PDB file of C-alpha atoms and ligand atoms in Angstrom:
ATOM      1  CA  UNK Q   1      95.042  -2.006  84.462  1.00  0.00           C
ATOM      2  CA  UNK Q   2      97.108   0.284  86.691  1.00  0.00           C
ATOM      3  CA  UNK Q   3      96.315   3.953  86.144  1.00  0.00           C
ATOM      4  CA  UNK Q   4      99.417   6.145  86.191  1.00  0.00           C
ATOM      5  CA  UNK Q   5      99.364   9.817  87.227  1.00  0.00           C
ATOM      6  CA  UNK Q   6     102.161  10.645  84.788  1.00  0.00           C
ATOM      7  CA  UNK Q   7     103.354   8.880  81.652  1.00  0.00           C
ATOM      8  CA  UNK Q   8     105.428   5.779  82.408  1.00  0.00           C
ATOM      9  CA  UNK Q   9     109.171   6.390  81.953  1.00  0.00           C
ATOM     10  CA  UNK Q  10     110.419   4.879  78.694  1.00  0.00           C
ATOM     11  CA  UNK Q  11     111.646   1.310  78.909  1.00  0.00           C
ATOM     12  CA  UNK Q  12     115.365   0.995  78.246  1.00  0.00           C
ATOM     13  CA  UNK Q  13     115.925  -1.791  75.724  1.00  0.00           C
ATOM     14  CA  UNK Q  14     119.039  -2.764  73.771  1.00  0.00           C
ATOM     15  CA  UNK Q  15     119.390  -4.335  70.310  1.00  0.00           C
ATOM     16  CA  UNK Q  16     120.430  -7.962  69.827  1.00  0.00           C
ATOM     17  CA  UNK Q  17     122.506  -9.222  66.899  1.00  0.00           C
ATOM     18  CA  UNK Q  18     120.446 -11.236  64.446  1.00  0.00           C
ATOM     19  CA  UNK Q  19     117.130 -10.482  66.123  1.00  0.00           C
ATOM     20  CA  UNK Q  20     114.382  -7.882  65.918  1.00  0.00           C
ATOM     21  CA  UNK Q  21     113.684  -8.398  69.644  1.00  0.00           C
ATOM     22  CA  UNK Q  22     115.257  -6.102  72.233  1.00  0.00           C
ATOM     23  CA  UNK Q  23     116.824  -6.768  75.658  1.00  0.00           C
ATOM     24  CA  UNK Q  24     115.058  -4.814  78.456  1.00  0.00           C
ATOM     25  CA  UNK Q  25     117.352  -3.390  81.165  1.00  0.00           C
ATOM     26  CA  UNK Q  26     116.599  -3.633  84.890  1.00  0.00           C
ATOM     27  CA  UNK Q  27     119.781  -2.616  86.754  1.00  0.00           C
ATOM     28  CA  UNK Q  28     123.395  -1.775  85.882  1.00  0.00           C
ATOM     29  CA  UNK Q  29     126.291  -2.879  88.102  1.00  0.00           C
ATOM     30  CA  UNK Q  30     129.876  -1.849  87.355  1.00  0.00           C
ATOM     31  CA  UNK Q  31     132.994  -3.368  88.935  1.00  0.00           C
ATOM     32  CA  UNK Q  32     135.941  -1.132  89.826  1.00  0.00           C
ATOM     33  CA  UNK Q  33     139.643  -1.911  89.223  1.00  0.00           C
ATOM     34  CA  UNK Q  34     139.228  -5.351  87.694  1.00  0.00           C
ATOM     35  CA  UNK Q  35     142.436  -5.370  85.653  1.00  0.00           C
ATOM     36  CA  UNK Q  36     145.717  -5.190  87.590  1.00  0.00           C
ATOM     37  CA  UNK Q  37     147.416  -2.765  85.200  1.00  0.00           C
ATOM     38  CA  UNK Q  38     144.462  -0.349  85.470  1.00  0.00           C
ATOM     39  CA  UNK Q  39     144.439  -0.601  89.295  1.00  0.00           C
ATOM     40  CA  UNK Q  40     148.143   0.360  89.245  1.00  0.00           C
ATOM     41  CA  UNK Q  41     147.588   3.318  86.883  1.00  0.00           C
ATOM     42  CA  UNK Q  42     144.862   4.613  89.245  1.00  0.00           C
ATOM     43  CA  UNK Q  43     147.286   4.423  92.194  1.00  0.00           C
ATOM     44  CA  UNK Q  44     146.067   1.221  93.829  1.00  0.00           C
ATOM     45  CA  UNK Q  45     147.538  -2.113  94.836  1.00  0.00           C
ATOM     46  CA  UNK Q  46     146.372  -4.743  92.349  1.00  0.00           C
ATOM     47  CA  UNK Q  47     146.421  -7.526  94.951  1.00  0.00           C
ATOM     48  CA  UNK Q  48     143.232  -9.489  94.955  1.00  0.00           C
ATOM     49  CA  UNK Q  49     141.281  -7.470  97.492  1.00  0.00           C
ATOM     50  CA  UNK Q  50     137.502  -8.106  97.526  1.00  0.00           C
ATOM     51  CA  UNK Q  51     135.752  -6.663  94.465  1.00  0.00           C
ATOM     52  CA  UNK Q  52     133.732  -3.460  94.723  1.00  0.00           C
ATOM     53  CA  UNK Q  53     130.862  -2.252  92.613  1.00  0.00           C
ATOM     54  CA  UNK Q  54     129.029   0.957  91.821  1.00  0.00           C
ATOM     55  CA  UNK Q  55     125.866   1.400  89.777  1.00  0.00           C
ATOM     56  CA  UNK Q  56     124.787   3.363  86.769  1.00  0.00           C
ATOM     57  CA  UNK Q  57     121.160   3.959  85.899  1.00  0.00           C
ATOM     58  CA  UNK Q  58     119.472   1.789  83.260  1.00  0.00           C
ATOM     59  CA  UNK Q  59     118.734   4.923  81.229  1.00  0.00           C
ATOM     60  CA  UNK Q  60     122.476   5.765  81.173  1.00  0.00           C
ATOM     61  CA  UNK Q  61     122.932   2.876  78.718  1.00  0.00           C
ATOM     62  CA  UNK Q  62     122.906   4.276  75.233  1.00  0.00           C
ATOM     63  CA  UNK Q  63     122.885   2.407  71.937  1.00  0.00           C
ATOM     64  CA  UNK Q  64     122.593   5.546  69.783  1.00  0.00           C
ATOM     65  CA  UNK Q  65     126.189   5.194  68.541  1.00  0.00           C
ATOM     66  CA  UNK Q  66     127.414   8.631  69.651  1.00  0.00           C
ATOM     67  CA  UNK Q  67     128.665  10.093  72.941  1.00  0.00           C
ATOM     68  CA  UNK Q  68     127.618  13.672  73.700  1.00  0.00           C
ATOM     69  CA  UNK Q  69     130.326  15.450  75.733  1.00  0.00           C
ATOM     70  CA  UNK Q  70     128.809  15.793  79.230  1.00  0.00           C
ATOM     71  CA  UNK Q  71     128.305  18.901  81.355  1.00  0.00           C
ATOM     72  CA  UNK Q  72     130.444  20.142  84.281  1.00  0.00           C
ATOM     73  CA  UNK Q  73     133.682  18.381  83.319  1.00  0.00           C
ATOM     74  CA  UNK Q  74     136.858  19.052  81.393  1.00  0.00           C
ATOM     75  CA  UNK Q  75     138.278  15.548  81.824  1.00  0.00           C
ATOM     76  CA  UNK Q  76     135.928  12.836  80.597  1.00  0.00           C
ATOM     77  CA  UNK Q  77     137.662   9.452  80.222  1.00  0.00           C
ATOM     78  CA  UNK Q  78     136.995   6.355  78.133  1.00  0.00           C
ATOM     79  CA  UNK Q  79     136.899   2.955  79.841  1.00  0.00           C
ATOM     80  CA  UNK Q  80     136.225   0.082  77.444  1.00  0.00           C
ATOM     81  CA  UNK Q  81     134.403  -2.783  79.173  1.00  0.00           C
ATOM     82  CA  UNK Q  82     132.612  -5.993  78.296  1.00  0.00           C
ATOM     83  CA  UNK Q  83     128.949  -5.820  79.317  1.00  0.00           C
ATOM     84  CA  UNK Q  84     127.291  -8.998  80.598  1.00  0.00           C
ATOM     85  CA  UNK Q  85     123.499  -9.281  80.209  1.00  0.00           C
ATOM     86  CA  UNK Q  86     121.536 -11.601  82.544  1.00  0.00           C
ATOM     87  CA  UNK Q  87     118.431 -13.559  81.511  1.00  0.00           C
ATOM     88  CA  UNK Q  88     117.740 -14.909  85.013  1.00  0.00           C
ATOM     89  CA  UNK Q  89     119.018 -14.175  88.502  1.00  0.00           C
ATOM     90  CA  UNK Q  90     118.619 -15.003  92.169  1.00  0.00           C
ATOM     91  CA  UNK Q  91     120.399 -14.794  95.505  1.00  0.00           C
ATOM     92  CA  UNK Q  92     123.547 -16.641  96.547  1.00  0.00           C
ATOM     93  CA  UNK Q  93     124.281 -18.013  93.097  1.00  0.00           C
ATOM     94  CA  UNK Q  94     127.219 -20.462  93.204  1.00  0.00           C
ATOM     95  CA  UNK Q  95     130.164 -19.649  90.941  1.00  0.00           C
ATOM     96  CA  UNK Q  96     129.647 -23.027  89.238  1.00  0.00           C
ATOM     97  CA  UNK Q  97     126.084 -22.077  88.125  1.00  0.00           C
ATOM     98  CA  UNK Q  98     126.672 -18.398  87.439  1.00  0.00           C
ATOM     99  CA  UNK Q  99     127.154 -18.565  83.667  1.00  0.00           C
ATOM    100  CA  UNK Q 100     123.743 -20.275  83.287  1.00  0.00           C
ATOM    101  CA  UNK Q 101     122.219 -16.847  84.041  1.00  0.00           C
ATOM    102  CA  UNK Q 102     124.004 -15.016  81.217  1.00  0.00           C
ATOM    103  CA  UNK Q 103     121.963 -14.048  78.154  1.00  0.00           C
ATOM    104  CA  UNK Q 104     124.748 -12.412  76.180  1.00  0.00           C
ATOM    105  CA  UNK Q 105     127.631  -9.991  75.966  1.00  0.00           C
ATOM    106  CA  UNK Q 106     128.283  -6.598  74.371  1.00  0.00           C
ATOM    107  CA  UNK Q 107     130.936  -3.954  73.917  1.00  0.00           C
ATOM    108  CA  UNK Q 108     130.423  -1.016  76.247  1.00  0.00           C
ATOM    109  CA  UNK Q 109     132.051   2.083  77.671  1.00  0.00           C
ATOM    110  CA  UNK Q 110     132.061   3.215  81.296  1.00  0.00           C
ATOM    111  CA  UNK Q 111     132.521   6.908  80.472  1.00  0.00           C
ATOM    112  CA  UNK Q 112     133.752   8.789  83.533  1.00  0.00           C
ATOM    113  CA  UNK Q 113     133.929  12.464  84.509  1.00  0.00           C
ATOM    114  CA  UNK Q 114     137.356  11.800  86.066  1.00  0.00           C
ATOM    115  CA  UNK Q 115     137.739  15.280  87.531  1.00  0.00           C
ATOM    116  CA  UNK Q 116     134.421  14.982  89.391  1.00  0.00           C
ATOM    117  CA  UNK Q 117     135.088  11.370  90.409  1.00  0.00           C
ATOM    118  CA  UNK Q 118     138.502  12.445  91.759  1.00  0.00           C
ATOM    119  CA  UNK Q 119     136.934  15.133  93.950  1.00  0.00           C
ATOM    120  CA  UNK Q 120     134.398  12.635  95.297  1.00  0.00           C
ATOM    121  CA  UNK Q 121     137.111  10.070  96.029  1.00  0.00           C
ATOM    122  CA  UNK Q 122     139.143  12.647  97.957  1.00  0.00           C
ATOM    123  CA  UNK Q 123     136.133  13.478 100.120  1.00  0.00           C
ATOM    124  CA  UNK Q 124     135.073   9.836 100.535  1.00  0.00           C
ATOM    125  CA  UNK Q 125     131.792  10.562  98.785  1.00  0.00           C
ATOM    126  CA  UNK Q 126     129.791   8.400  96.333  1.00  0.00           C
ATOM    127  CA  UNK Q 127     130.806   8.336  92.674  1.00  0.00           C
ATOM    128  CA  UNK Q 128     127.475   8.879  90.897  1.00  0.00           C
ATOM    129  CA  UNK Q 129     128.294  12.419  89.827  1.00  0.00           C
ATOM    130  CA  UNK Q 130     131.377  11.114  88.043  1.00  0.00           C
ATOM    131  CA  UNK Q 131     129.885   7.898  86.708  1.00  0.00           C
ATOM    132  CA  UNK Q 132     126.090   7.909  86.358  1.00  0.00           C
ATOM    133  CA  UNK Q 133     125.498  10.905  84.108  1.00  0.00           C
ATOM    134  CA  UNK Q 134     123.381  11.083  80.967  1.00  0.00           C
ATOM    135  CA  UNK Q 135     124.441   8.618  78.253  1.00  0.00           C
ATOM    136  CA  UNK Q 136     127.517   7.638  80.276  1.00  0.00           C
ATOM    137  CA  UNK Q 137     127.465   4.038  79.054  1.00  0.00           C
ATOM    138  CA  UNK Q 138     127.475   3.689  75.266  1.00  0.00           C
ATOM    139  CA  UNK Q 139     126.750   0.050  74.474  1.00  0.00           C
ATOM    140  CA  UNK Q 140     126.983  -2.036  71.320  1.00  0.00           C
ATOM    141  CA  UNK Q 141     124.722  -4.721  69.972  1.00  0.00           C
ATOM    142  CA  UNK Q 142     124.252  -7.762  72.219  1.00  0.00           C
ATOM    143  CA  UNK Q 143     125.702 -11.085  71.093  1.00  0.00           C
ATOM    144  CA  UNK Q 144     123.800 -13.998  72.631  1.00  0.00           C
ATOM    145  CA  UNK Q 145     125.468 -16.908  74.366  1.00  0.00           C
ATOM    146  CA  UNK Q 146     123.733 -19.122  71.811  1.00  0.00           C
ATOM    147  CA  UNK Q 147     125.602 -17.255  69.060  1.00  0.00           C
ATOM    148  CA  UNK Q 148     129.065 -16.665  70.557  1.00  0.00           C
ATOM    149  CA  UNK Q 149     129.315 -18.839  73.684  1.00  0.00           C
ATOM    150  CA  UNK Q 150     130.869 -17.507  76.896  1.00  0.00           C
ATOM    151  CA  UNK Q 151     133.763 -15.095  76.608  1.00  0.00           C
ATOM    152  CA  UNK Q 152     136.632 -15.489  79.073  1.00  0.00           C
ATOM    153  CA  UNK Q 153     139.532 -14.707  76.778  1.00  0.00           C
ATOM    154  CA  UNK Q 154     140.039 -12.390  73.820  1.00  0.00           C
ATOM    155  CA  UNK Q 155     141.743  -9.144  72.910  1.00  0.00           C
ATOM    156  CA  UNK Q 156     140.238  -5.890  74.224  1.00  0.00           C
ATOM    157  CA  UNK Q 157     141.249  -2.741  72.386  1.00  0.00           C
ATOM    158  CA  UNK Q 158     140.266   0.917  72.298  1.00  0.00           C
ATOM    159  CA  UNK Q 159     141.751   3.407  69.882  1.00  0.00           C
ATOM    160  CA  UNK Q 160     141.079   7.115  69.734  1.00  0.00           C
ATOM    161  CA  UNK Q 161     141.453   8.553  66.238  1.00  0.00           C
ATOM    162  CA  UNK Q 162     143.345   5.403  65.153  1.00  0.00           C
ATOM    163  CA  UNK Q 163     145.838   5.577  68.023  1.00  0.00           C
ATOM    164  CA  UNK Q 164     145.828   2.716  70.534  1.00  0.00           C
ATOM    165  CA  UNK Q 165     144.947   3.897  74.045  1.00  0.00           C
ATOM    166  CA  UNK Q 166     143.738   0.771  75.836  1.00  0.00           C
ATOM    167  CA  UNK Q 167     144.647  -2.841  75.231  1.00  0.00           C
ATOM    168  CA  UNK Q 168     144.337  -5.993  77.237  1.00  0.00           C
ATOM    169  CA  UNK Q 169     142.710  -9.392  77.258  1.00  0.00           C
ATOM    170  CA  UNK Q 170     139.529 -10.595  78.919  1.00  0.00           C
ATOM    171  CA  UNK Q 171     141.656 -13.279  80.598  1.00  0.00           C
ATOM    172  CA  UNK Q 172     143.377 -10.522  82.642  1.00  0.00           C
ATOM    173  CA  UNK Q 173     140.248  -9.828  84.712  1.00  0.00           C
ATOM    174  CA  UNK Q 174     141.025 -10.164  88.421  1.00  0.00           C
ATOM    175  CA  UNK Q 175     137.406 -11.223  89.124  1.00  0.00           C
ATOM    176  CA  UNK Q 176     135.993 -13.415  86.358  1.00  0.00           C
ATOM    177  CA  UNK Q 177     132.411 -13.093  85.124  1.00  0.00           C
ATOM    178  CA  UNK Q 178     131.061 -16.083  87.153  1.00  0.00           C
ATOM    179  CA  UNK Q 179     132.759 -14.744  90.291  1.00  0.00           C
ATOM    180  CA  UNK Q 180     131.252 -11.276  89.784  1.00  0.00           C
ATOM    181  CA  UNK Q 181     127.764 -12.738  89.383  1.00  0.00           C
ATOM    182  CA  UNK Q 182     128.166 -14.952  92.466  1.00  0.00           C
ATOM    183  CA  UNK Q 183     129.547 -12.078  94.576  1.00  0.00           C
ATOM    184  CA  UNK Q 184     126.859  -9.582  93.538  1.00  0.00           C
ATOM    185  CA  UNK Q 185     124.125 -12.150  94.218  1.00  0.00           C
ATOM    186  CA  UNK Q 186     125.190 -12.349  97.858  1.00  0.00           C
ATOM    187  CA  UNK Q 187     124.448  -8.633  98.313  1.00  0.00           C
ATOM    188  CA  UNK Q 188     121.644  -8.015  95.794  1.00  0.00           C
ATOM    189  CA  UNK Q 189     118.902 -10.091  94.244  1.00  0.00           C
ATOM    190  CA  UNK Q 190     119.967 -10.391  90.621  1.00  0.00           C
ATOM    191  CA  UNK Q 191     117.263 -10.700  87.982  1.00  0.00           C
ATOM    192  CA  UNK Q 192     116.582 -10.889  84.282  1.00  0.00           C
ATOM    193  CA  UNK Q 193     117.535  -7.607  82.648  1.00  0.00           C
ATOM    194  CA  UNK Q 194     120.493  -6.888  84.923  1.00  0.00           C
ATOM    195  CA  UNK Q 195     123.696  -5.730  83.215  1.00  0.00           C
ATOM    196  CA  UNK Q 196     127.218  -5.988  84.630  1.00  0.00           C
ATOM    197  CA  UNK Q 197     130.099  -3.893  83.259  1.00  0.00           C
ATOM    198  CA  UNK Q 198     133.162  -6.029  83.875  1.00  0.00           C
ATOM    199  CA  UNK Q 199     135.970  -3.506  84.285  1.00  0.00           C
ATOM    200  CA  UNK Q 200     138.547  -1.833  82.074  1.00  0.00           C
ATOM    201  CA  UNK Q 201     142.147  -2.587  81.121  1.00  0.00           C
ATOM    202  CA  UNK Q 202     144.934   0.001  81.503  1.00  0.00           C
ATOM    203  CA  UNK Q 203     145.226   3.086  79.343  1.00  0.00           C
ATOM    204  CA  UNK Q 204     142.170   5.131  80.312  1.00  0.00           C
ATOM    205  CA  UNK Q 205     142.363   8.745  79.253  1.00  0.00           C
ATOM    206  CA  UNK Q 206     140.493  11.845  78.136  1.00  0.00           C
ATOM    207  CA  UNK Q 207     138.548  12.490  74.947  1.00  0.00           C
ATOM    208  CA  UNK Q 208     137.388  15.752  73.439  1.00  0.00           C
ATOM    209  CA  UNK Q 209     134.606  16.672  71.009  1.00  0.00           C
ATOM    210  CA  UNK Q 210     135.479  15.468  67.521  1.00  0.00           C
ATOM    211  CA  UNK Q 211     137.379  12.376  68.712  1.00  0.00           C
ATOM    212  CA  UNK Q 212     136.254   8.933  67.584  1.00  0.00           C
ATOM    213  CA  UNK Q 213     136.540   6.042  70.065  1.00  0.00           C
ATOM    214  CA  UNK Q 214     137.160   2.826  68.120  1.00  0.00           C
ATOM    215  CA  UNK Q 215     136.481  -0.218  70.261  1.00  0.00           C
ATOM    216  CA  UNK Q 216     136.776  -3.919  69.735  1.00  0.00           C
ATOM    217  CA  UNK Q 217     136.584  -7.059  71.831  1.00  0.00           C
ATOM    218  CA  UNK Q 218     137.418 -10.353  70.158  1.00  0.00           C
ATOM    219  CA  UNK Q 219     134.100 -12.165  69.653  1.00  0.00           C
ATOM    220  CA  UNK Q 220     131.975  -9.018  70.009  1.00  0.00           C
ATOM    221  CA  UNK Q 221     132.939  -7.171  66.870  1.00  0.00           C
ATOM    222  CA  UNK Q 222     133.861  -3.526  66.794  1.00  0.00           C
ATOM    223  CA  UNK Q 223     132.112  -0.242  67.449  1.00  0.00           C
ATOM    224  CA  UNK Q 224     133.033   3.363  66.615  1.00  0.00           C
ATOM    225  CA  UNK Q 225     131.653   6.033  68.932  1.00  0.00           C
ATOM    226  CA  UNK Q 226     132.186   9.686  67.950  1.00  0.00           C
ATOM    227  CA  UNK Q 227     132.348  12.260  70.732  1.00  0.00           C
ATOM    228  CA  UNK Q 228     129.920  15.035  69.789  1.00  0.00           C
TER     229      UNK Q 228
HETATM  230 MN1   MN D 301     134.949   1.142  84.756  1.00  0.00          MN
END
């Protein structure tokens, strides 16, 4: 057995609906501007330019059910997204085979320190400081493909304190789930345990401590995340 000089970092694993087994996380890819109305609200042309991705860290995924307000920001935004969990991977996966690699789907949030991300954008610098902070991706329970099938349509909604902030439909994604998997697999070797956050509809905005983010995606149930 391998001897380690320090304790092994904890494995990140997420709960699965109807199972006492957990889903272990390998990598987290997030697509930017995947709903036209959100691209417009962020000041971009929604024409179908090639997709772009950034990454969060596996340990940024958080199934604790609360979102601690992060450090060094006064403008942290909610972005509701469908998470896609892979059970297998590979390189150069054809669009036609891509869904065979999906294990399941979950509600998730791509929480963003918008003020810090904005500064990085202006300077042409990477986004990690705005995107990949501690517990920046609250995630709900995983629904397996066996249980719910593949989701390509369905209402997406986020309320804050019972007021609708974000609404859209999965069918408004510019790049569909199979296309995202195929595209990513040309640049990275995808593998079991990889998670893809599939973009957010319009209506992103700030939260403060004491708010409750109430999320739902048709087929994936609902999830309330208090900001603490
Ligand atoms: Mn996002």
